[in-house]
CSV table of C-alpha atoms in Angstrom, one decimal:
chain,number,residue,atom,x,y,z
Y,248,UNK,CA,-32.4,32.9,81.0
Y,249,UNK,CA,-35.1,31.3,79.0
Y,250,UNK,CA,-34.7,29.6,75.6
Y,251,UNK,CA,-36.9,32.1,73.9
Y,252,UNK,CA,-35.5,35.2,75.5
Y,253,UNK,CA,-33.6,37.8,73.2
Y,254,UNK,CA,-30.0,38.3,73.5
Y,255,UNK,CA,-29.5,42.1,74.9
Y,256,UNK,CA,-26.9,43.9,73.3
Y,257,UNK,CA,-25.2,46.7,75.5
Y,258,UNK,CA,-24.8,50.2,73.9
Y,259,UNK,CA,-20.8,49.5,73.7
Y,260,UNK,CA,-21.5,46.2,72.0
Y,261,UNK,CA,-23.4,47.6,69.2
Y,262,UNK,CA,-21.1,50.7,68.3
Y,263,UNK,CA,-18.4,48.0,68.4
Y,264,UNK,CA,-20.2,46.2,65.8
Y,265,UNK,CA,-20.6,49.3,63.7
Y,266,UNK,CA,-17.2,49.9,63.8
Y,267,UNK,CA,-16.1,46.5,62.8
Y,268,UNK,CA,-19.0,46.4,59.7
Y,269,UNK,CA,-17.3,49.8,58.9
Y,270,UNK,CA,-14.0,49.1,59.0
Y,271,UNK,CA,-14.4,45.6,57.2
Y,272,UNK,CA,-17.0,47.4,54.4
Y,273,UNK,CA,-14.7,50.1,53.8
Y,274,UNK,CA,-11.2,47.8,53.1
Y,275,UNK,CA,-13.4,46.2,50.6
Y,276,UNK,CA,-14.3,49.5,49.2
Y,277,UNK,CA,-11.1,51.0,49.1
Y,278,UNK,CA,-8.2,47.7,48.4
Y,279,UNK,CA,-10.1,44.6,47.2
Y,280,UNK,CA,-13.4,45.7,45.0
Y,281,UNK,CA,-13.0,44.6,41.2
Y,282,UNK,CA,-13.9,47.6,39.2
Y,283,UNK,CA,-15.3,47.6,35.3
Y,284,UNK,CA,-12.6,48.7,32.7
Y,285,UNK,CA,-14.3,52.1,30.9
Y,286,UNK,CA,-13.4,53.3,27.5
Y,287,UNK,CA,-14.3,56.4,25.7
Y,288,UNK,CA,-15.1,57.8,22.0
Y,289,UNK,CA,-12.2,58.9,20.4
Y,290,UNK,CA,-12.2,62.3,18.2
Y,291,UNK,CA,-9.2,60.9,16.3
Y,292,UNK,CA,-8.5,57.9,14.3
Y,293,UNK,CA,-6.2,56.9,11.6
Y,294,UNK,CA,-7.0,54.3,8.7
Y,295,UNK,CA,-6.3,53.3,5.1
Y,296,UNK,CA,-9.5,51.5,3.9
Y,297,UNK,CA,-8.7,49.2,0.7
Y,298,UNK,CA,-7.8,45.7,0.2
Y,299,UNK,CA,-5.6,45.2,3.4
Y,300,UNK,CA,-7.7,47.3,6.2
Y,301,UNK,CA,-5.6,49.0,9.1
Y,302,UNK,CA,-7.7,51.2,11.5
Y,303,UNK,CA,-5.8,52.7,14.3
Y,304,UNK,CA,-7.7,54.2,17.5
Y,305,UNK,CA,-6.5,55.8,20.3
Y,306,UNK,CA,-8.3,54.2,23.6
Y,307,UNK,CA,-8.7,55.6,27.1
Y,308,UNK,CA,-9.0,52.3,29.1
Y,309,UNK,CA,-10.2,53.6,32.7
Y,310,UNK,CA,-10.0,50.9,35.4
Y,311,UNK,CA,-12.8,51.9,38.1
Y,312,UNK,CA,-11.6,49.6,40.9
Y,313,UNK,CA,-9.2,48.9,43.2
Y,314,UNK,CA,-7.6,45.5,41.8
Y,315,UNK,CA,-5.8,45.3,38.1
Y,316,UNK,CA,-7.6,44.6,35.4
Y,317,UNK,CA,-5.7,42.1,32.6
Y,318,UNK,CA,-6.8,42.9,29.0
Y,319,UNK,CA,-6.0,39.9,27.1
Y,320,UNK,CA,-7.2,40.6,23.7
Y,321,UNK,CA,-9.3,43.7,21.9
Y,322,UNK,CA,-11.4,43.4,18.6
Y,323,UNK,CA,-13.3,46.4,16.7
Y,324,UNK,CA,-16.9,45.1,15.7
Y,325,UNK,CA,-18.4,46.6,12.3
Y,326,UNK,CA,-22.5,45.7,11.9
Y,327,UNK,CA,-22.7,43.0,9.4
Y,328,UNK,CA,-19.3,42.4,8.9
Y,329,UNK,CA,-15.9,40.1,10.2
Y,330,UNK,CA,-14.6,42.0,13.0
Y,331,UNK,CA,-11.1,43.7,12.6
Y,332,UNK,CA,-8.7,41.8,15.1
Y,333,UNK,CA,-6.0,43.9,17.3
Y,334,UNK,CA,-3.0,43.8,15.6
Y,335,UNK,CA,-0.2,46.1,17.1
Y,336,UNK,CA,0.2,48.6,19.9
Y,337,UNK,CA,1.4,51.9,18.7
Y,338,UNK,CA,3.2,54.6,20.2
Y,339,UNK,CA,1.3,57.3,18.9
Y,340,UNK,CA,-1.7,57.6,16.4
Y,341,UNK,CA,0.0,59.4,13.4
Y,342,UNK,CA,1.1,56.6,11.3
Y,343,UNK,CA,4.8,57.0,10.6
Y,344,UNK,CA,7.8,54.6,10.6
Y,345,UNK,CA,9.3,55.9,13.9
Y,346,UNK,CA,5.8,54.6,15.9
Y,347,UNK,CA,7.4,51.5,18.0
Y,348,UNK,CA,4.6,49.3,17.5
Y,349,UNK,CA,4.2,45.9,19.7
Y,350,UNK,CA,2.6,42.8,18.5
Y,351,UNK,CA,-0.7,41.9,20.4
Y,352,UNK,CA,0.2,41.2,23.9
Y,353,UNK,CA,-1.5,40.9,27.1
Y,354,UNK,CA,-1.3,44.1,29.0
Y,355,UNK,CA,-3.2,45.0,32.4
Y,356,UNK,CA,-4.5,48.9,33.7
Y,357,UNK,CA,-3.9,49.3,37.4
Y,358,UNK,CA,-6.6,49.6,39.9
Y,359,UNK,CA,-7.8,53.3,40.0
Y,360,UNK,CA,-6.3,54.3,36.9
Y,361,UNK,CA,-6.0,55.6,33.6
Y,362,UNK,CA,-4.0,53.9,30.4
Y,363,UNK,CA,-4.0,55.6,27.0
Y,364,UNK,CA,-3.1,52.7,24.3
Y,365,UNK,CA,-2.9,53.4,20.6
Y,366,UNK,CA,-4.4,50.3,18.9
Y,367,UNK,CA,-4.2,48.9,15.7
Y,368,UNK,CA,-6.7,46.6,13.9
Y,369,UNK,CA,-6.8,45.1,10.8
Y,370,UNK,CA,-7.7,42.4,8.7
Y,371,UNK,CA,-7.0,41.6,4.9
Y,372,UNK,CA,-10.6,42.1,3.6
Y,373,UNK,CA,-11.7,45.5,2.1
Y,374,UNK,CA,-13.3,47.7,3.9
Y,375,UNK,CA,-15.7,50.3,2.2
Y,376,UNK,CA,-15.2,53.8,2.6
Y,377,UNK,CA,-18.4,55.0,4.5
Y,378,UNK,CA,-19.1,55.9,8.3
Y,379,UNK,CA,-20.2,53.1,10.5
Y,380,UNK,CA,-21.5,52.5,13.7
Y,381,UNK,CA,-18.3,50.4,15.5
Y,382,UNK,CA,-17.9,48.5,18.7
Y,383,UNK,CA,-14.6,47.7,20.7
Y,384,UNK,CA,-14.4,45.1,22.3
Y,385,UNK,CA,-12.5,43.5,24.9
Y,386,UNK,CA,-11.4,40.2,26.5
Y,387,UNK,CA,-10.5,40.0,30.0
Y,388,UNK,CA,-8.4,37.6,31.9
Y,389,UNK,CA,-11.4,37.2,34.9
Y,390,UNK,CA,-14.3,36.6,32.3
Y,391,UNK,CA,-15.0,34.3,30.1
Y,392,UNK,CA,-16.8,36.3,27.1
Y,393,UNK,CA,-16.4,39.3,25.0
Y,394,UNK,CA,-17.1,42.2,26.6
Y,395,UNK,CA,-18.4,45.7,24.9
Y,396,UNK,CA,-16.1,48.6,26.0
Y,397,UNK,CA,-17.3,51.4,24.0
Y,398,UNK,CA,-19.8,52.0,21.1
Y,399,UNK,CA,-19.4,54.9,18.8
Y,400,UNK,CA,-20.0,56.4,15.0
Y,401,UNK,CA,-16.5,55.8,13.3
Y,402,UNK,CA,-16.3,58.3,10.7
Y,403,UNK,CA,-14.5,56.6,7.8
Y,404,UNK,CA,-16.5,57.8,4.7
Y,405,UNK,CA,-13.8,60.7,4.7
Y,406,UNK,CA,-11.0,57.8,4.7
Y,407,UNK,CA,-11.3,57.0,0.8
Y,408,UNK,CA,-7.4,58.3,0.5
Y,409,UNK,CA,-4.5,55.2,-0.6
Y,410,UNK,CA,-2.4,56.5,2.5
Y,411,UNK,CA,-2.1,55.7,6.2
Y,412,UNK,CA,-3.2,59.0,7.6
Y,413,UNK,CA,-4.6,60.6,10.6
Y,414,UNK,CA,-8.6,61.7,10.5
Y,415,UNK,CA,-11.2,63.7,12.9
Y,416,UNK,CA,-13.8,61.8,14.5
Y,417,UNK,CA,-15.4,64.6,15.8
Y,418,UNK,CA,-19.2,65.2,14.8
Y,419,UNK,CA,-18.4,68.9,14.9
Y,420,UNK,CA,-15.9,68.8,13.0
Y,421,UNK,CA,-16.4,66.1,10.1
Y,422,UNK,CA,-20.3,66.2,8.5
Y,423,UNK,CA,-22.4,62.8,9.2
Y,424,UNK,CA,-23.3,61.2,6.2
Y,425,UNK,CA,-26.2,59.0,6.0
Y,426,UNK,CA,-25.8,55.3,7.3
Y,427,UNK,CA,-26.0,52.9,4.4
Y,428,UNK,CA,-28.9,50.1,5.6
């Protein structure tokens, strides 16, 4: 054979590489692909708004791959403002004294799965009452910046009460009010 001749592949050589490209493409696919973490609006919140700030969401955290995502911190961006940092980890959103809360802590959401947490922010600066335009935020163990996880209208002019109480988030539900500029 010549140095500039082609090397000839048999029909059984080439269906043999097809099945090895397949088999190799599809165990990355199925048991080693990183996935994105997903998030979703919530229709429900809880919240006092005053001179200590405590906003309470309930997340869907949705991990679209096949390896475990690690969620080292979360923060809940207001335009123009300090953020509210994550504070606790709730049981369940209705503010009571039997919700089991946990401190901040690393947590991770399985590959291919779906983790309801029920997180708390705060901070010790007021808050107006008014509806705002918020951002989650989250912190992974594999990257090195903040990451958005879910954008949404928080609803919070109705949160003008001195309690810790539950609220609708739901458009349908609870008129928009004009945004403040």
């Amino acid at each position: 054979m010549s140095r500039g001749s082609l090397v000839r592949m048999t029909p059984a050589a080439v269906v043999a590489l097809g099945a090895l490209l397949f088999t190799v493409l599809s165990f990355w696919l199925l048991n080693a692909r990183p996935g994105r973490l997903k998030s979703y609006e919530p229709h429900t919140f809880a919240a006092i708004l005053g001179s200590a700030v405590r906003i309470r969401l309930p997340l869907v955290l949705h991990n679209t791959g096949a390896l475990p995502i690690i969620v080292q911190n979360l923060r809940l961006c207001v335009p123009d403002d300090a953020p509210l940092l994550w504070i606790t980890t709730r049981s369940q959103l209705k503010p009571a004294s039997s919700d089991n809360h946990q401190f901040a802590s690393v947590f991770h959401v399985p590959g291919r799965t779906a983790k309801e947490v029920f997180v708390e922010f705060g901070r010790d600066d007021p808050l107006a009452a008014k509806d705002y335009p918020v951002r989650v935020e989250v912190k992974l163990a594999h990257k090195d910046q903040w990451q958005p996880l879910v954008s949404f209208l928080l609803l919070a002019g109705q949160a003008g009460q001195p309690a810790y109480i539950t609220y609708s988030n739901d458009p349908e539900i609870v008129p928009r009010r004009e945004l403040e500029a």
